[in-house]
Amino acid sequence: MPGSWPLARRSQALAQRGAIFTRVRMFFQEKGYLEVETPFRIPAPAPEAQIDAIPSDGWFLQTSPELCMKRLLAAGYPRIFQICRCWRDGERGTRHLSEFTMLEWYRAQADYRVLMDETEEMVRAAAAADSITYRGGKIDLSVPWERISVRDAFLRHTDTTAEAALAAGNFDELMVDKIEPMLGMGRPTFLYDYPASCSALARLKADDPTVAERFELYMGGLEIANAFSELIDPVEQRARFEAEAAERARNDKRGYPMPEKFLAALAEMPEAAGIALGLDRMVMVLLDAQSIDEVVAFTTEEL
Amino acid sequence: MYTAADLRKGLKITIDNEPYIITHFDFAKPGKGQALYRTKMKNMITGSTLDRTYRSGETFEPASLEDRVMQYLYKEDDHYCFMDNTTFEQIHISEDAMGDAKNYLIDNLQVDVLLFREKAIGVDVPNFVNLRVVQTDPWVKGDTSGSDSKPATVETGYVLRVPPFIEEGELITIDTRTGEYSTRVKG
């Protein structure tokens, strides 16, 4: 049986991880954000088609603290952040752990463009460096970072369009095989304006409702964060959840109760933007780790 | 039958009626998109390789292989020789077909020889094997380079990273699924 060396050899990575977490918390304190904690075990996760929650004694382990944090926004907390564990069933690979650490922050009276600027600031503060090396390539962290729309990324890196790929059913494959590996090389990249159908909780763009005001951050080909201008229309949100739930049913996936308290609170939520950032992944990039296993104390398999 | 969620390095599946072993595996999921299972695999008969990406819900038949417990005898040119301890029958397997297993072969090691249509095409070694360290640099006390491991060569010629405190002549346990050092064997 394995001894304690696999654990002991991570001591440097875990020390650096701890220092990064400290800098992240300092960043948000200085920006006037309140650190909050919300329950890990919840009765109704957001019904998203492709995200599977792990059942827990009739309820579920959270896949994200999103719904509880938006209820706090609706209750009048204008700037909040949380560092917490999230669980997603069946997600395991060199960049995935079924139980992982998420950083989410929400800001009232802001949109996704404001969050892009703030994400640049936050990652720079966490890195405490002007450039890093990841997988043999240098990533320059000086701002502004690259910004490219999903539409333009398909035109640049594939021989089809985002719309045609969605219709043909190979949008995700092209994203993984052709586009993601090209993003965030040399400097970080914000990929923005996702097709409306890929954005269950995001606001549609006023001047182009075929896309949602959503972005993802990439560094060295690795997806680090997902953000959007929040949808605050409860009627539209319920319709989107029903569509996602129907998709889950079509794919024989477990159904979730409708998150009624969240939908009720949405009517009182101010205009806001929010972001979910995979902290293990950000640590991976900052430490030049090959696998997510190198930056956590225990993987599931080691328990 | 396997599903896409069962795919992992080392799994053996049937594609177009031939046995393939997965040599690289990773899980991918574009934000809010569906789970994708990316594999590289090797045809266990021809050695040719294949890159395939699968979606959840896809299913696979296990490779239809027979396995027989045999004992490793010796290496001759680029072939490895094994013997069935009951029938005393001997078989040879090429170095190519051995894959990583050749890193762990010491005399008399019991392995599962894999047969496809009665032809030996590979072996499965135990998950953990004990091998003796034949070369590694001594650990300099007070070394401040911050290095948490050093290279070591074991009796099969295989080189891997071990903790600084491991010395020549020591017996160590290696996890054959990852090829990595696992623990020191005391005594």
XYZ file of C-alpha atoms in Angstrom:
490
model
C 0.000 0.000 0.000
C 1.135 3.560 -0.666
C 3.139 5.232 2.073
C 3.025 8.874 3.094
C 5.538 10.118 0.517
C 2.949 10.956 -2.178
C 1.472 13.304 0.445
C 4.758 14.595 1.827
C 6.172 15.457 -1.593
C 3.383 17.983 -2.145
C 4.521 20.123 0.775
C 5.895 22.890 -1.449
C 2.822 22.962 -3.682
C 0.501 23.085 -0.665
C 2.507 25.919 0.918
C 2.253 27.912 -2.317
C -1.433 27.102 -2.593
C -1.973 28.455 0.927
C -0.100 31.657 0.069
C -2.216 32.124 -3.073
C -5.424 31.688 -1.054
C -4.212 34.334 1.413
C -3.535 36.803 -1.416
C -6.954 36.099 -2.953
C -8.684 36.850 0.358
C -6.631 40.026 0.826
C -7.586 41.173 -2.671
C -11.290 40.889 -1.948
C -11.017 42.486 1.494
C -9.249 45.479 -0.016
C -11.976 45.770 -2.673
C -14.702 45.857 -0.026
C -16.042 42.342 -0.610
C -17.606 40.398 2.253
C -16.511 36.773 2.600
C -19.590 34.588 3.058
C -20.300 30.902 3.638
C -23.408 29.149 2.388
C -24.465 25.518 2.973
C -22.748 22.776 0.979
C -25.803 20.538 1.195
C -28.828 22.000 -0.557
C -32.326 20.810 -1.520
C -32.318 22.044 -5.140
C -29.269 22.730 -7.314
C -29.694 24.794 -10.499
C -31.173 22.420 -13.090
C -28.432 22.620 -15.705
C -28.424 20.047 -18.494
C -24.778 18.970 -18.236
C -23.932 19.397 -14.538
C -24.696 16.418 -12.309
C -25.070 16.845 -8.556
C -24.240 14.106 -6.052
C -27.281 13.141 -3.924
C -26.935 13.488 -0.169
C -29.654 11.960 2.008
C -32.515 13.300 -0.109
C -30.798 16.618 -0.844
C -27.692 17.328 -2.927
C -24.090 18.436 -2.504
C -23.793 21.837 -4.190
C -22.356 21.983 -7.698
C -21.790 25.720 -7.107
C -22.838 28.196 -4.370
C -24.494 30.306 -7.092
C -28.130 30.169 -6.024
C -27.506 30.937 -2.329
C -25.106 33.741 -3.213
C -27.643 35.336 -5.530
C -30.210 35.187 -2.726
C -27.718 37.188 -0.651
C -27.377 39.702 -3.504
C -31.162 39.989 -3.645
C -31.210 40.593 0.113
C -28.949 43.613 -0.290
C -25.372 42.339 0.018
C -23.692 44.208 -2.877
C -20.216 42.613 -2.959
C -19.698 39.052 -1.746
C -17.184 36.276 -2.309
C -16.876 32.685 -1.196
C -14.178 29.988 -1.306
C -15.836 26.605 -0.936
C -15.979 22.975 -1.933
C -18.233 21.937 -4.815
C -19.054 18.487 -6.146
C -19.804 17.347 -9.689
C -20.607 13.718 -10.267
C -18.401 11.791 -12.679
C -15.905 14.574 -13.394
C -12.377 13.217 -13.026
C -9.247 13.712 -15.128
C -5.976 15.612 -15.065
C -7.966 18.881 -14.861
C -10.983 17.656 -12.904
C -11.708 16.430 -9.414
C -15.234 15.426 -8.506
C -14.759 17.430 -5.273
C -12.959 20.698 -5.978
C -12.498 24.210 -4.627
C -14.436 27.062 -6.161
C -14.020 30.795 -5.776
C -17.202 32.691 -6.605
C -17.765 36.393 -6.377
C -20.777 38.577 -7.155
C -20.992 42.289 -7.623
C -24.159 44.387 -7.819
C -24.473 47.165 -10.416
C -21.866 45.555 -12.673
C -21.828 43.602 -15.938
C -19.497 40.972 -17.399
C -17.109 43.563 -18.834
C -16.525 45.029 -15.376
C -15.836 41.477 -14.175
C -13.265 40.878 -16.938
C -11.290 43.872 -15.635
C -11.679 42.719 -12.047
C -10.648 39.159 -12.938
C -7.448 40.518 -14.485
C -6.724 42.352 -11.235
C -7.571 39.369 -9.046
C -5.426 36.824 -10.920
C -2.515 39.281 -11.026
C -2.825 39.781 -7.270
C -2.981 36.007 -6.716
C 0.062 35.384 -8.929
C 2.087 38.226 -7.391
C 4.111 38.201 -10.630
C 4.067 39.914 -14.032
C 4.497 36.681 -15.924
C 4.431 32.938 -15.292
C 5.618 29.814 -17.083
C 3.111 27.052 -17.743
C 3.876 23.871 -19.704
C 7.022 25.372 -21.203
C 5.336 28.563 -22.422
C 5.516 32.031 -20.912
C 2.220 33.725 -20.042
C 2.495 37.503 -19.769
C 0.016 38.782 -17.175
C 0.269 42.486 -18.073
C -3.123 43.975 -18.949
C -5.232 44.149 -21.002
C -5.606 40.435 -21.703
C -6.777 39.029 -25.020
C -10.547 39.173 -25.582
C -12.156 37.148 -28.376
C -15.807 36.301 -28.989
C -16.950 32.689 -29.394
C -18.074 33.594 -32.914
C -14.606 34.900 -33.865
C -12.836 31.992 -32.148
C -14.731 29.507 -34.359
C -13.842 31.531 -37.458
C -10.193 31.702 -36.441
C -9.597 28.157 -35.214
C -12.125 25.928 -37.035
C -13.471 25.618 -40.571
C -17.055 26.134 -39.478
C -19.106 28.673 -37.509
C -20.393 28.499 -33.943
C -23.988 28.418 -35.239
C -23.264 25.597 -37.700
C -21.399 23.623 -35.041
C -24.344 23.928 -32.638
C -26.726 22.771 -35.366
C -24.419 19.871 -36.292
C -24.018 18.840 -32.653
C -20.212 19.108 -32.531
C -19.860 22.470 -30.758
C -18.360 20.879 -27.613
C -15.929 18.639 -29.541
C -14.620 21.572 -31.607
C -14.306 23.659 -28.471
C -12.232 20.959 -26.729
C -10.160 19.771 -29.696
C -9.599 22.937 -31.762
C -10.319 26.100 -29.802
C -9.439 25.625 -26.118
C -5.844 24.441 -26.808
C -5.210 27.745 -28.657
C -6.527 30.039 -25.912
C -4.490 31.782 -23.257
C -1.137 31.078 -24.916
C 1.307 33.932 -24.398
C -1.245 35.856 -22.392
C -4.593 34.988 -20.771
C -7.687 35.023 -22.984
C -11.297 35.927 -22.267
C -13.609 33.984 -24.578
C -16.928 35.870 -24.536
C -20.468 36.103 -25.913
C -21.587 32.476 -25.826
C -24.558 31.195 -27.822
C -27.745 31.855 -25.847
C -28.459 28.111 -25.641
C -25.217 27.497 -23.650
C -25.986 29.978 -20.908
C -28.840 28.971 -18.600
C -28.359 31.725 -16.010
C -26.880 34.556 -18.081
C -28.478 37.711 -19.458
C -28.816 37.919 -23.243
C -27.015 40.726 -25.001
C -29.403 43.640 -25.621
C -28.186 44.346 -29.169
C -27.759 40.669 -30.133
C -30.072 38.263 -28.288
C -28.565 35.231 -30.071
C -25.698 35.441 -27.578
C -25.460 35.743 -23.803
C -23.195 38.087 -21.849
C -21.008 35.269 -20.626
C -17.239 34.762 -20.659
C -14.679 32.169 -19.749
C -11.063 32.808 -18.810
C -8.327 30.615 -20.326
C -4.670 30.384 -19.376
C -2.339 28.063 -21.256
C -5.293 26.252 -22.858
C -6.856 25.580 -19.465
C -10.316 26.899 -18.600
C -10.061 28.773 -15.307
C -13.331 30.651 -14.811
C -16.865 31.160 -16.084
C -18.774 34.415 -15.603
C -21.790 36.347 -16.766
C -24.053 39.316 -16.451
C -26.771 37.747 -14.327
C -30.243 37.060 -15.647
C -32.618 38.731 -13.133
C -35.979 38.063 -14.808
C -37.711 35.311 -12.779
C -40.137 34.396 -15.568
C -37.364 33.993 -18.140
C -35.192 32.121 -15.589
C -37.996 29.634 -14.823
C -38.491 28.994 -18.548
C -34.733 28.385 -18.973
C -34.668 26.000 -15.993
C -37.652 24.110 -17.421
C -35.828 23.756 -20.755
C -32.678 22.503 -18.989
C -34.739 20.083 -16.863
C -36.418 18.761 -20.033
C -32.981 18.206 -21.575
C -31.928 16.307 -18.438
C -35.041 14.140 -18.710
C -34.323 13.450 -22.408
C -30.849 12.254 -21.452
C -32.179 10.069 -18.610
C -30.421 12.233 -16.036
C -31.678 12.674 -12.480
C -34.236 15.472 -12.034
C -33.955 18.164 -9.363
C -36.711 20.072 -7.558
C -37.257 23.576 -8.981
C -35.303 26.063 -6.802
C -38.411 28.084 -5.903
C -36.848 30.252 -3.165
C -34.126 31.325 -5.567
C -36.675 32.159 -8.285
C -38.733 34.178 -5.789
C -35.641 36.127 -4.663
C -34.629 36.869 -8.271
C -37.438 39.455 -8.512
C -35.594 41.536 -5.924
C -32.078 40.994 -7.251
C -30.250 44.088 -8.532
C -28.382 44.161 -11.838
C -25.250 42.146 -11.118
C -22.419 40.083 -12.514
C -20.922 36.951 -11.022
C -18.033 34.601 -11.650
C -17.044 31.064 -10.689
C -13.308 30.364 -10.757
C -11.731 26.949 -10.259
C -9.112 27.692 -7.624
C -7.345 24.329 -7.990
C -6.946 25.062 -11.706
C -5.647 28.571 -11.106
C -3.112 27.137 -8.637
C -2.158 24.523 -11.271
C -1.308 27.238 -13.770
C 0.515 29.455 -11.271
C 2.583 26.473 -10.043
C 3.091 24.961 -13.513
C 1.533 21.659 -12.379
C 0.757 18.956 -14.956
C -2.197 17.546 -13.069
C -4.752 18.854 -10.589
C -3.612 16.001 -8.309
C -0.350 17.876 -7.651
C -2.033 20.878 -6.027
C -4.464 19.240 -3.581
C -3.644 17.396 -0.344
C -5.829 14.389 -1.200
C -7.472 13.100 -4.323
C -10.585 10.965 -4.006
C -8.576 7.865 -4.878
C -6.174 8.494 -1.987
C -8.867 8.459 0.693
C -19.926 -3.958 -20.976
C -18.176 -0.666 -20.183
C -19.565 2.865 -20.521
C -17.545 5.969 -21.372
C -17.298 6.710 -17.640
C -15.298 3.481 -17.164
C -12.586 4.532 -19.641
C -9.149 4.860 -18.069
C -5.515 4.184 -18.861
C -4.880 0.455 -19.161
C -8.493 -0.551 -19.919
C -8.764 -3.078 -22.740
C -11.722 -2.824 -25.093
C -12.892 -4.257 -28.403
C -13.027 -2.050 -31.498
C -13.873 -3.571 -34.889
C -13.451 -7.030 -33.328
C -9.875 -6.367 -32.265
C -8.437 -5.773 -28.799
C -7.209 -2.269 -27.961
C -5.536 -0.987 -24.809
C -6.035 2.630 -23.714
C -2.634 4.284 -23.387
C -3.734 7.864 -22.604
C -6.985 9.040 -21.141
C -8.364 12.394 -20.086
C -11.715 13.809 -19.188
C -12.784 17.083 -20.827
C -15.806 19.271 -20.344
C -16.071 22.657 -22.014
C -17.787 25.097 -19.631
C -21.486 24.182 -19.306
C -20.971 21.674 -22.143
C -21.160 17.920 -22.154
C -18.620 15.492 -20.767
C -16.115 14.216 -23.333
C -13.770 11.287 -22.841
C -10.575 11.652 -24.857
C -8.471 8.574 -25.460
C -5.416 7.363 -27.276
C -5.286 3.633 -27.723
C -3.123 0.934 -29.169
C -4.204 -2.061 -31.176
C -2.840 -4.974 -29.147
C -2.209 -7.084 -32.255
C -0.797 -4.621 -34.778
C 0.511 -1.940 -32.397
C -1.134 0.803 -34.466
C -2.551 3.730 -32.512
C -5.872 5.534 -32.583
C -7.189 8.825 -31.117
C -10.878 8.777 -30.228
C -13.162 11.123 -28.278
C -16.329 9.636 -26.755
C -19.443 11.070 -25.132
C -21.098 9.793 -21.994
C -23.562 7.021 -22.709
C -21.375 5.328 -25.311
C -20.669 1.688 -24.522
C -17.800 -0.697 -25.154
C -17.235 -4.419 -25.091
C -14.272 -5.595 -23.044
C -11.447 -6.989 -25.175
C -12.111 -10.713 -25.528
C -8.874 -11.939 -24.047
C -8.053 -15.056 -22.123
C -5.520 -14.816 -19.391
C -3.208 -17.493 -18.074
C -0.986 -17.235 -15.004
C 2.613 -17.726 -16.125
C 6.060 -17.220 -14.724
C 8.648 -14.892 -16.219
C 11.804 -16.784 -17.179
C 14.206 -14.614 -19.167
C 14.683 -12.136 -21.973
C 16.238 -13.202 -25.271
C 17.009 -10.582 -27.928
C 13.799 -8.557 -28.181
C 11.545 -11.286 -26.804
C 10.440 -12.151 -23.299
C 9.944 -15.772 -22.339
C 7.236 -17.046 -19.948
C 6.296 -20.523 -18.717
C 3.001 -22.086 -17.667
C 3.769 -23.732 -14.307
C 1.271 -26.553 -14.798
C 1.852 -27.557 -18.400
C 5.473 -26.280 -18.606
C 4.571 -24.759 -21.962
C 6.769 -21.760 -22.845
C 5.729 -18.727 -24.872
C 7.496 -15.630 -26.207
C 6.217 -12.075 -26.277
C 7.838 -9.231 -28.197
C 9.239 -6.188 -26.409
C 6.727 -3.943 -28.211
C 3.781 -5.947 -26.952
C 5.084 -5.885 -23.388
C 4.513 -2.139 -23.035
C 5.336 -0.750 -19.573
C 5.148 -4.228 -18.032
C 8.760 -4.852 -19.015
C 9.835 -2.300 -16.402
C 8.741 -4.660 -13.613
C 9.888 -8.079 -14.777
C 12.169 -9.859 -12.373
C 12.979 -13.572 -12.534
C 10.102 -15.824 -11.487
C 7.530 -12.984 -11.309
C 4.010 -14.343 -11.788
C 2.067 -12.451 -14.459
C -1.185 -12.843 -16.370
C -0.326 -13.558 -19.986
C -3.091 -12.239 -22.255
C -4.157 -14.374 -25.191
C -6.246 -13.348 -28.194
C -7.345 -16.271 -30.374
C -4.709 -18.328 -28.555
C -1.891 -15.960 -29.427
C -0.051 -14.209 -26.579
C -0.299 -10.427 -27.110
C 0.624 -8.913 -23.754
C 0.871 -9.345 -20.006
C -0.731 -7.885 -16.912
C 1.620 -7.439 -13.973
C 0.441 -7.124 -10.336
C -0.637 -3.588 -9.267
C 2.285 -3.404 -6.833
C 5.725 -4.944 -7.290
C 8.803 -4.801 -5.042
C 12.093 -4.000 -6.777
C 15.583 -3.354 -5.439
C 17.315 -0.012 -6.013
C 20.652 -0.623 -7.766
C 21.724 2.988 -8.285
C 20.844 6.298 -6.691
C 22.887 9.227 -5.448
C 23.240 9.550 -1.689
C 21.148 12.150 0.078
C 23.285 15.061 1.229
C 22.073 16.086 4.684
C 21.288 19.768 4.764
C 20.628 19.859 1.011
C 18.830 23.162 0.527
C 18.055 22.811 -3.177
C 14.471 22.136 -2.137
C 14.323 19.010 -4.284
C 11.799 16.548 -2.882
C 12.846 13.579 -5.022
C 15.787 12.126 -6.921
C 16.216 9.573 -9.727
C 16.840 5.916 -8.899
C 17.487 2.866 -11.086
C 15.933 -0.431 -10.030
C 17.126 -3.948 -10.846
C 15.136 -4.127 -14.110
C 16.890 -0.995 -15.402
C 13.755 1.103 -14.933
C 14.427 4.662 -13.690
C 11.935 6.527 -11.510
C 11.757 9.376 -8.951
C 12.072 8.353 -5.304
C 12.199 10.265 -1.985
C 15.651 11.610 -1.034
C 16.042 9.167 1.877
C 16.054 6.035 -0.331
C 19.489 4.366 -0.511
C 21.106 1.869 -2.852
C 20.257 -1.727 -2.014
C 16.850 -0.870 -0.540
C 13.683 -2.628 -1.667
C 10.850 -0.322 -2.795
C 7.250 -0.873 -3.843
C 6.209 0.537 -7.223
C 2.622 1.100 -8.345
C 2.686 -0.461 -11.828
C -0.472 1.413 -12.895
C 1.310 4.759 -12.612
C 4.944 3.641 -12.717
C 5.576 5.666 -9.558
C 7.296 4.957 -6.260
C 4.821 3.956 -3.610
C 6.658 3.026 -0.416
C 9.837 1.611 1.091
C 9.821 -2.077 2.080
C 11.151 -2.292 5.635
C 13.465 -5.053 6.798
